[in-house]
PDB file of C-alpha atoms and ligand atoms in Angstrom:
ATOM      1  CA  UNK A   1       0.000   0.000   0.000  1.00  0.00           C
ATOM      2  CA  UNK A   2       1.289   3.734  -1.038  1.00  0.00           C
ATOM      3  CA  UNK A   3       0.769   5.824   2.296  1.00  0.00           C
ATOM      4  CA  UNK A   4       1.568   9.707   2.353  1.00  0.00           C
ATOM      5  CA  UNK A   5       2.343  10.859   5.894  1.00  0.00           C
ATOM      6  CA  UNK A   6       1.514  14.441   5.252  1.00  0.00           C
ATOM      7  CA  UNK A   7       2.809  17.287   7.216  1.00  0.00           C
ATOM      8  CA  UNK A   8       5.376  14.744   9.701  1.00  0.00           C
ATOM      9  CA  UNK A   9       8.914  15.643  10.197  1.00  0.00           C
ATOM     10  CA  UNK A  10       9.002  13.235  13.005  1.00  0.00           C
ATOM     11  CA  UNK A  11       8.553   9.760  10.760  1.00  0.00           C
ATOM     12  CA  UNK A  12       6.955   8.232  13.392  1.00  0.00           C
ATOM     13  CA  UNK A  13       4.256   7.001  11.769  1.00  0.00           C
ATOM     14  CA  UNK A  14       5.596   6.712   8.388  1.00  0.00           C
ATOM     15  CA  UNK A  15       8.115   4.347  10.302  1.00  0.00           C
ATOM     16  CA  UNK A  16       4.852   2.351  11.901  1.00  0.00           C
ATOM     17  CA  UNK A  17       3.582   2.115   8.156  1.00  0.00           C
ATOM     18  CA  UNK A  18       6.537   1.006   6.713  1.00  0.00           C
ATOM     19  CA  UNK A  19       7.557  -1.922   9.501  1.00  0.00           C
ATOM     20  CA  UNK A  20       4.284  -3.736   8.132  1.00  0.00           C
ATOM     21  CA  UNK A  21       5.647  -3.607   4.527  1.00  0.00           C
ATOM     22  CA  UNK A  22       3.986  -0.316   2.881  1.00  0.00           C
ATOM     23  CA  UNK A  23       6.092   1.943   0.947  1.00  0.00           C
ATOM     24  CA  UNK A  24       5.045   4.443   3.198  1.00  0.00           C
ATOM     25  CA  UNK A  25       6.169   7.970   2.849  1.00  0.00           C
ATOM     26  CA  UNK A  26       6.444  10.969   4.894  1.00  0.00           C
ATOM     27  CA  UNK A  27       6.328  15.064   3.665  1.00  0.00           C
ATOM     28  CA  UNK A  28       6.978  18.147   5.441  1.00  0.00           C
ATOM     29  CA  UNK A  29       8.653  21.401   4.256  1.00  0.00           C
ATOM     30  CA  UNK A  30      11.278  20.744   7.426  1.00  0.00           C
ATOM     31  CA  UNK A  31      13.940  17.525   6.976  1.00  0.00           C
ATOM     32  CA  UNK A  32      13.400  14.674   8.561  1.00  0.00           C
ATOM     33  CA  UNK A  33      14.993  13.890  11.845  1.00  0.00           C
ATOM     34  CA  UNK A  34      14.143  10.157  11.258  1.00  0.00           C
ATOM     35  CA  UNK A  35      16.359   8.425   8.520  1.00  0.00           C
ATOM     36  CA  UNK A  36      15.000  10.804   5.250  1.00  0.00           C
ATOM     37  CA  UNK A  37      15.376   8.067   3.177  1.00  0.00           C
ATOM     38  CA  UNK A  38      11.860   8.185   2.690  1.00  0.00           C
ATOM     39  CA  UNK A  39      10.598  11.895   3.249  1.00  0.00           C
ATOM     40  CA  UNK A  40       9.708  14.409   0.797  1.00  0.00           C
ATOM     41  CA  UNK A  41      10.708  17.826   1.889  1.00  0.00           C
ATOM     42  CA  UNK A  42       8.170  20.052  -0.075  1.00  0.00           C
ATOM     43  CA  UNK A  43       5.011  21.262  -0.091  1.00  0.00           C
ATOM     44  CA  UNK A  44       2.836  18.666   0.220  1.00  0.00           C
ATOM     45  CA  UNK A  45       0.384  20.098  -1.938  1.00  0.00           C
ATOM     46  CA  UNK A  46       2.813  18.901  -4.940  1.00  0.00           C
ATOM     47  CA  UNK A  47       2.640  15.323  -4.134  1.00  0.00           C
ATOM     48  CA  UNK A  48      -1.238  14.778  -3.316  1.00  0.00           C
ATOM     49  CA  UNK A  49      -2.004  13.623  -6.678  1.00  0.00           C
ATOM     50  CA  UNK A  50       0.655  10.475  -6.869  1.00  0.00           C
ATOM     51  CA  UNK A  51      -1.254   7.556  -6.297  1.00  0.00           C
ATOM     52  CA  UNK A  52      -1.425   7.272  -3.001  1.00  0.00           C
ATOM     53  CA  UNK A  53      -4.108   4.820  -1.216  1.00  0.00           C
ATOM     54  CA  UNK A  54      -4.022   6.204   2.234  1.00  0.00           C
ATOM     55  CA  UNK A  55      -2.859   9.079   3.990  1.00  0.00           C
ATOM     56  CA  UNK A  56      -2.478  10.750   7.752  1.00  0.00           C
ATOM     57  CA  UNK A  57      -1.883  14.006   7.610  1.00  0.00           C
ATOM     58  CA  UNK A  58      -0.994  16.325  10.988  1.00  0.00           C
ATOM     59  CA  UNK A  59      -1.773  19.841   9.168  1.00  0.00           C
ATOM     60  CA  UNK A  60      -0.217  22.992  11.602  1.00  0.00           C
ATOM     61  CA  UNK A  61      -3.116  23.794  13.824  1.00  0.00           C
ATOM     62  CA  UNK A  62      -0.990  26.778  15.241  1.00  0.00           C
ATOM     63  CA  UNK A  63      -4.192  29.096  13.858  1.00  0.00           C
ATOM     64  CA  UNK A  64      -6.770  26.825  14.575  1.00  0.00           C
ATOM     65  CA  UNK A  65      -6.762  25.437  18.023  1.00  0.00           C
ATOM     66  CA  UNK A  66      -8.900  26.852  20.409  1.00  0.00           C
ATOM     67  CA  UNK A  67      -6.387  26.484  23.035  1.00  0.00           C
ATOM     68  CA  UNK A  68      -4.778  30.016  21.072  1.00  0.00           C
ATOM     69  CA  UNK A  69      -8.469  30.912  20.742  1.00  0.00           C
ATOM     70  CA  UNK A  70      -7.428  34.957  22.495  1.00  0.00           C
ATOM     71  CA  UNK A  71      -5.464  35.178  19.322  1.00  0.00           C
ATOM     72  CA  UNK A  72      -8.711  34.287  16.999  1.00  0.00           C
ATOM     73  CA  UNK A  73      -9.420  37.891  16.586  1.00  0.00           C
ATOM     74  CA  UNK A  74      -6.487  39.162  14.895  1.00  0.00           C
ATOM     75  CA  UNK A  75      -5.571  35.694  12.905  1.00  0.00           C
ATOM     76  CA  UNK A  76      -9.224  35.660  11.373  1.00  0.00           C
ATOM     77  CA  UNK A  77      -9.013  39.283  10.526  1.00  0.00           C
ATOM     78  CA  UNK A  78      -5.436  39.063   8.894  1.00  0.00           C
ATOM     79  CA  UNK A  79      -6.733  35.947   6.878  1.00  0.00           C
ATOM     80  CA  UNK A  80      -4.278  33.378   8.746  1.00  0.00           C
ATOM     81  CA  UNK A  81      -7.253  31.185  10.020  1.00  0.00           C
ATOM     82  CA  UNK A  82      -8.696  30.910   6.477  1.00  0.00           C
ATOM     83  CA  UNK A  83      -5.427  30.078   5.060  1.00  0.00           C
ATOM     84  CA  UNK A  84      -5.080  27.069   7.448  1.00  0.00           C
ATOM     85  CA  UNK A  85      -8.788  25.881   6.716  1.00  0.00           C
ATOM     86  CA  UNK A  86      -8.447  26.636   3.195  1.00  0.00           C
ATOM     87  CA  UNK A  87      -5.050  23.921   3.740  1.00  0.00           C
ATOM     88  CA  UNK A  88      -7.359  21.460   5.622  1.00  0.00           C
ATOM     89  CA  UNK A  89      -9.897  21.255   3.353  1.00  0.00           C
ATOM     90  CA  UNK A  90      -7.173  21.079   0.540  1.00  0.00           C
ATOM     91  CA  UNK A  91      -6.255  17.518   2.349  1.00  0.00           C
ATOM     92  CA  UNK A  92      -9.665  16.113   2.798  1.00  0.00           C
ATOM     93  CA  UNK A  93     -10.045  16.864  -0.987  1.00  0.00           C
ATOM     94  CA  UNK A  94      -7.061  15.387  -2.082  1.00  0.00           C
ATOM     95  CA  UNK A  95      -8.092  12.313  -4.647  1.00  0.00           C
ATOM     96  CA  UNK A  96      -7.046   9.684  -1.693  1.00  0.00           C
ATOM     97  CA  UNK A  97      -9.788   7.010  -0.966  1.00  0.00           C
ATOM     98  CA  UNK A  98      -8.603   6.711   2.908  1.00  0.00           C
ATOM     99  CA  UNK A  99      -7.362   9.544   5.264  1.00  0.00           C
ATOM    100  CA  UNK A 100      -7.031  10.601   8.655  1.00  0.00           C
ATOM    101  CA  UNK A 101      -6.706  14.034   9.851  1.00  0.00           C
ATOM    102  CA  UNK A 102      -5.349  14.609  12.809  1.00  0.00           C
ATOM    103  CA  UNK A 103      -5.474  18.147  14.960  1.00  0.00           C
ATOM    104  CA  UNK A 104      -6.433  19.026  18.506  1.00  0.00           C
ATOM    105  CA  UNK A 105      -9.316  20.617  19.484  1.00  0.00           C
ATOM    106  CA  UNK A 106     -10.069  23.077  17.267  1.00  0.00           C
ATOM    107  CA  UNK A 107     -11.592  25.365  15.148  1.00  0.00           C
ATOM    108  CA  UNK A 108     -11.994  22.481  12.004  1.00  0.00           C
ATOM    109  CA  UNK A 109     -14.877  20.887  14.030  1.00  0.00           C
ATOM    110  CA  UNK A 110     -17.427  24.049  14.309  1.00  0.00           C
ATOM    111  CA  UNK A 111     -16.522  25.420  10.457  1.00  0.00           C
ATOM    112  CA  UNK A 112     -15.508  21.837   8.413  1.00  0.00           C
ATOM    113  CA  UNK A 113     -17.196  19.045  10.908  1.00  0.00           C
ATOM    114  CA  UNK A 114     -17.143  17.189  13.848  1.00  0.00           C
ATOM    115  CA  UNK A 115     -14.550  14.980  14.310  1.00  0.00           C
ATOM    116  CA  UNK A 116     -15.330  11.188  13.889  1.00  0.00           C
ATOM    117  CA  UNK A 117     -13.127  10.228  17.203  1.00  0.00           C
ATOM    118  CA  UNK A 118     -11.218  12.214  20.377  1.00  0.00           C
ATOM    119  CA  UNK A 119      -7.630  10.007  21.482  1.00  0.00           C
ATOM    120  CA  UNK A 120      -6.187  10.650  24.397  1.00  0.00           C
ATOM    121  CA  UNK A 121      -2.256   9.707  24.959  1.00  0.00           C
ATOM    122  CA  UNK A 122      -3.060   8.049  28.041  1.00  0.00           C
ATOM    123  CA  UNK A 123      -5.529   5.031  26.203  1.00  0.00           C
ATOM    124  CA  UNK A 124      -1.964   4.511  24.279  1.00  0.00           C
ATOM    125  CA  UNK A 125       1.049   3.865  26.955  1.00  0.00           C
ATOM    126  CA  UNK A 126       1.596   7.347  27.522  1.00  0.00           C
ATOM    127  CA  UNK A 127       0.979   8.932  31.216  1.00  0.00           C
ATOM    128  CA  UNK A 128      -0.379  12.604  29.187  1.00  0.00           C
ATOM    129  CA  UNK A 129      -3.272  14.202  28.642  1.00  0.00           C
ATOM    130  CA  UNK A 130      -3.838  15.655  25.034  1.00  0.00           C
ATOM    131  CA  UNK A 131      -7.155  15.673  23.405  1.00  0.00           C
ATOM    132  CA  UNK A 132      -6.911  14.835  20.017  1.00  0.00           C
ATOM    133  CA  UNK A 133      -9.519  14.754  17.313  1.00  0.00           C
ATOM    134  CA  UNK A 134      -9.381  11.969  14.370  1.00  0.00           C
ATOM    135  CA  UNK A 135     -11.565  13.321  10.684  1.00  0.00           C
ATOM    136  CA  UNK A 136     -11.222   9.645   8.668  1.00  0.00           C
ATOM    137  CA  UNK A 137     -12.094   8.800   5.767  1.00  0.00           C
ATOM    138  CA  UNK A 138     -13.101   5.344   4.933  1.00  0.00           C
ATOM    139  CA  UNK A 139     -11.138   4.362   8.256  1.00  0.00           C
ATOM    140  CA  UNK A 140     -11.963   2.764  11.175  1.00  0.00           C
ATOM    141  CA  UNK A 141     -11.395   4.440  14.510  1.00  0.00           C
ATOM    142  CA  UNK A 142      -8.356   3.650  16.420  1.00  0.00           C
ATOM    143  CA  UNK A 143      -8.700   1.082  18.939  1.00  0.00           C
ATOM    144  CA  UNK A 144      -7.209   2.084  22.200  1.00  0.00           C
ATOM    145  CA  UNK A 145      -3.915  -0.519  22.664  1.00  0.00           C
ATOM    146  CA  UNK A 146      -3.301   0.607  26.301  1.00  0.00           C
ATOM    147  CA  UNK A 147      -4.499   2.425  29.070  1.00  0.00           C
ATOM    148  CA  UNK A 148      -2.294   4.177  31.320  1.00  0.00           C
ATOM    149  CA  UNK A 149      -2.722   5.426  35.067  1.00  0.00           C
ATOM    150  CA  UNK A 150      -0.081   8.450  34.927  1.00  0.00           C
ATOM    151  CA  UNK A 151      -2.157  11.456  33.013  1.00  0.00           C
ATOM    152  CA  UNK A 152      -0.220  14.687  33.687  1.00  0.00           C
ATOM    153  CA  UNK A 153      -0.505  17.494  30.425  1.00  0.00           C
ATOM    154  CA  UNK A 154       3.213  17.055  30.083  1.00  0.00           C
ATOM    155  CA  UNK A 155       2.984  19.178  26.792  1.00  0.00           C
ATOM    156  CA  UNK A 156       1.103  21.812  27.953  1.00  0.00           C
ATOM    157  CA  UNK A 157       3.661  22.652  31.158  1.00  0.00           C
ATOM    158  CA  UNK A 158       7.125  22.148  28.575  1.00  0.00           C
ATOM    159  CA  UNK A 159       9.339  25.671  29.176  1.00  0.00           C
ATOM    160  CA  UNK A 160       9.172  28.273  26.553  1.00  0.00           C
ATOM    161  CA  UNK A 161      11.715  27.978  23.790  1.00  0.00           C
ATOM    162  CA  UNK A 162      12.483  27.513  20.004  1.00  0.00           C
ATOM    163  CA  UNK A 163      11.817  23.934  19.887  1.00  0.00           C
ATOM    164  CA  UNK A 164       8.721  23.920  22.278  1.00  0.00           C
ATOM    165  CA  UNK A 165       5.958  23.648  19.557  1.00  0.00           C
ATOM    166  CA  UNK A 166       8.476  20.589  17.860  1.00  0.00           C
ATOM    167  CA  UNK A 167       8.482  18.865  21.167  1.00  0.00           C
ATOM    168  CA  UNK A 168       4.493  19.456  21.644  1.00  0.00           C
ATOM    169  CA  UNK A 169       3.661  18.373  18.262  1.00  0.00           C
ATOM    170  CA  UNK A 170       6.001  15.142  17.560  1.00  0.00           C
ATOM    171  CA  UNK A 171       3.026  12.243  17.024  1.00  0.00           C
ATOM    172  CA  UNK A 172       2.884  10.172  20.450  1.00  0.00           C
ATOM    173  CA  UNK A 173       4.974   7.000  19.603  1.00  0.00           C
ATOM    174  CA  UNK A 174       2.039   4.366  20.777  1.00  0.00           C
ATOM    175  CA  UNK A 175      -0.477   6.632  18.752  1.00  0.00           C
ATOM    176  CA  UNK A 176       1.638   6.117  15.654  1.00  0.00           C
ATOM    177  CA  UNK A 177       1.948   2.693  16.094  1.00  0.00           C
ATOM    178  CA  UNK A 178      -1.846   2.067  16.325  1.00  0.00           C
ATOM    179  CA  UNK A 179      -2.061   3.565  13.141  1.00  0.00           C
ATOM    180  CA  UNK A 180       0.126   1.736  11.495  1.00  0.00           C
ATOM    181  CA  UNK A 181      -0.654  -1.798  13.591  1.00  0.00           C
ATOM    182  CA  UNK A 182      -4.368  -1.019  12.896  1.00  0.00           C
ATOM    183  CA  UNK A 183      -4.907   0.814   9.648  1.00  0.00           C
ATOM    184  CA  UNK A 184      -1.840  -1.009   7.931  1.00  0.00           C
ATOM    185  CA  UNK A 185      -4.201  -3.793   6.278  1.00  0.00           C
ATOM    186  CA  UNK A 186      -7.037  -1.599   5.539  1.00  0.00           C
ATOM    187  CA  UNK A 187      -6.286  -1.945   1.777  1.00  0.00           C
ATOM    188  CA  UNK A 188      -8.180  -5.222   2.438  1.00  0.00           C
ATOM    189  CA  UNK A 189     -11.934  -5.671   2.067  1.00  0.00           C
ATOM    190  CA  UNK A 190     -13.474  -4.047   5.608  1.00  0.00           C
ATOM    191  CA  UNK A 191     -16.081  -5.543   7.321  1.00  0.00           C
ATOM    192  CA  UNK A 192     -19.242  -3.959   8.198  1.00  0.00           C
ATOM    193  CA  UNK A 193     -18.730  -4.093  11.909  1.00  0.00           C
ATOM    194  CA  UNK A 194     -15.251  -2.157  11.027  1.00  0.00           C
ATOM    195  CA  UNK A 195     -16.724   0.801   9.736  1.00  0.00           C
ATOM    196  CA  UNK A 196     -17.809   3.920  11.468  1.00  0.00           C
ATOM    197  CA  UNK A 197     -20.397   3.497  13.548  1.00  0.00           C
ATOM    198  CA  UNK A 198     -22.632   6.557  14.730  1.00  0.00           C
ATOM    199  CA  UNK A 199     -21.439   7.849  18.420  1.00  0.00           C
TER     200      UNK A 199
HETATM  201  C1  SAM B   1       1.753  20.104  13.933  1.00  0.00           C
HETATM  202  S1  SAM B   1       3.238  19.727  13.046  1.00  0.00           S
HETATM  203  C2  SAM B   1       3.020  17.967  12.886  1.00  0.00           C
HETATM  204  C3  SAM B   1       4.209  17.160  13.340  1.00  0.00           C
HETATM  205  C4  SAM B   1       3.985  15.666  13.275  1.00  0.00           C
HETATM  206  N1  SAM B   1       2.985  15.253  14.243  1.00  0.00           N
HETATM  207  C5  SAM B   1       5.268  14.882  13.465  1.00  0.00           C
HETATM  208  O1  SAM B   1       5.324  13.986  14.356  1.00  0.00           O
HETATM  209  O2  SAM B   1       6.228  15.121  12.741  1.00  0.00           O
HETATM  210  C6  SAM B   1       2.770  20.373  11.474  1.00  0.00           C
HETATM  211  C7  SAM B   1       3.847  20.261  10.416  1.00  0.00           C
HETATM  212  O3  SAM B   1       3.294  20.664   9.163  1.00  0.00           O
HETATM  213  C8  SAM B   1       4.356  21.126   8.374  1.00  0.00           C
HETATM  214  N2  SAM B   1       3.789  21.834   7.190  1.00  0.00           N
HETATM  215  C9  SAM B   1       3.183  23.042   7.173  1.00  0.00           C
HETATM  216  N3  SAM B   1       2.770  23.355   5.926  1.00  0.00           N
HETATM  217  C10 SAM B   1       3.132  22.308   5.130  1.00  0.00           C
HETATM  218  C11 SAM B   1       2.983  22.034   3.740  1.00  0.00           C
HETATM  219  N4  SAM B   1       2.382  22.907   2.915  1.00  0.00           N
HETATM  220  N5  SAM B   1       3.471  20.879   3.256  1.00  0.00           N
HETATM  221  C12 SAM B   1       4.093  20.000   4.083  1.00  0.00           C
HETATM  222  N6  SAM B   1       4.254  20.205   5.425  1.00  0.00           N
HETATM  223  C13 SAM B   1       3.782  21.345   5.942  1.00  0.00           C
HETATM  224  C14 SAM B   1       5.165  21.964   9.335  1.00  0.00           C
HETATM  225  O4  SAM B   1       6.486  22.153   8.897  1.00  0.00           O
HETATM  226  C15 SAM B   1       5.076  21.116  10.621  1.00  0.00           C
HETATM  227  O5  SAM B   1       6.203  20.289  10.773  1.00  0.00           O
END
């Protein structure tokens, strides 16, 4: 299977693709700090066209996250907000039969749609709280793979700096493995009882 891991620097879950045999592929416009091998550093926006038959994308949600929601003011009259819609809607378009979009909670649910599933770190061996919201395509939702006492907002406490928003934004390492455990054979035939079910 040909997965696109847009907008991942990490390779984390290209890496969880590609350890079940997919020529998976990850594409951000910074390098890769995983091997780069297989990373596309580019606009991703070149490369949604080629073929691909699933992709998770992480688009920035720097402008759309309601935790920045005192900034919503300026950023919507300056156009910034659009822009990043305008990018998130440019994903879900893309001619790809299965996708997830991943962002936290923000302001994609109230002017796109509600997400189709809320994760939590913690239901996926990490002791953290992060709400994070799952649009999908033709996927199933994530299965949690294991729950975890510890659930402190690590990435809400980390000290200013220059890499702070890398370090909050890196995909959790059990949440990319889910993905790629769990939506790694969805090029197979699902079964009803797969398939999105209504909340
Ligand atoms: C919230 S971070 C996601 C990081 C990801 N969870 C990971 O583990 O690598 C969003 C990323 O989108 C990238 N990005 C922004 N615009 C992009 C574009 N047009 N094409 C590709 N990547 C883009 C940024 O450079 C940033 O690394």
């Amino acid at each position: 299977m040909k997965v696109l891991v847009a907008c991942e620097y990490s390779g984390r879950v290209r890496d969880a693709f590609r350890r079940h045999g997919h020529d998976a592929w990850s594409c951000d416009l910074l390098e890769c700090e995983a091997d780069p091998t297989w990373h596309y550093q580019r606009p991703v926006e070149e490369i949604l066209d080629q073929g691909w038959d699933l992709m998770v994308a992480h688009p920035p949600c720097t402008h759309l996250a309601v935790s920045g929601s005192r900034h919503f003011a300026k950023k919507i009259a300056d156009g910034r907000q659009q822009a990043a819609l305008d990018f998130v809607r440019l994903l879900m378009n893309a001619p790809i039969d299965r996708w997830c979009i991943e962002n936290p909670i923000s302001v994609i649910s109230s002017v796109i749609r509600a997400p189709d599933q809320i994760i939590q770190p913690w239901e996926y061996g990490h002791g953290e709280v992060k709400a994070t919201c799952l649009w999908l395509k033709n996927l199933p939702r994530l299965k949690p793979t294991n729950y975890v006492e510890g659930r402190e907002p690590k990435v809400h406490m980390m000290p200013p700096g220059p890499d702070r928003w890398k370090e909050r934004s890196r995909t959790f390492q059990g949440v990319a493995e889910a993905m790629g455990d769990q939506w790694g054979d969805c090029v197979l035939p699902f079964r009803a009882e797969q398939m999105l079910l209504p909340v």
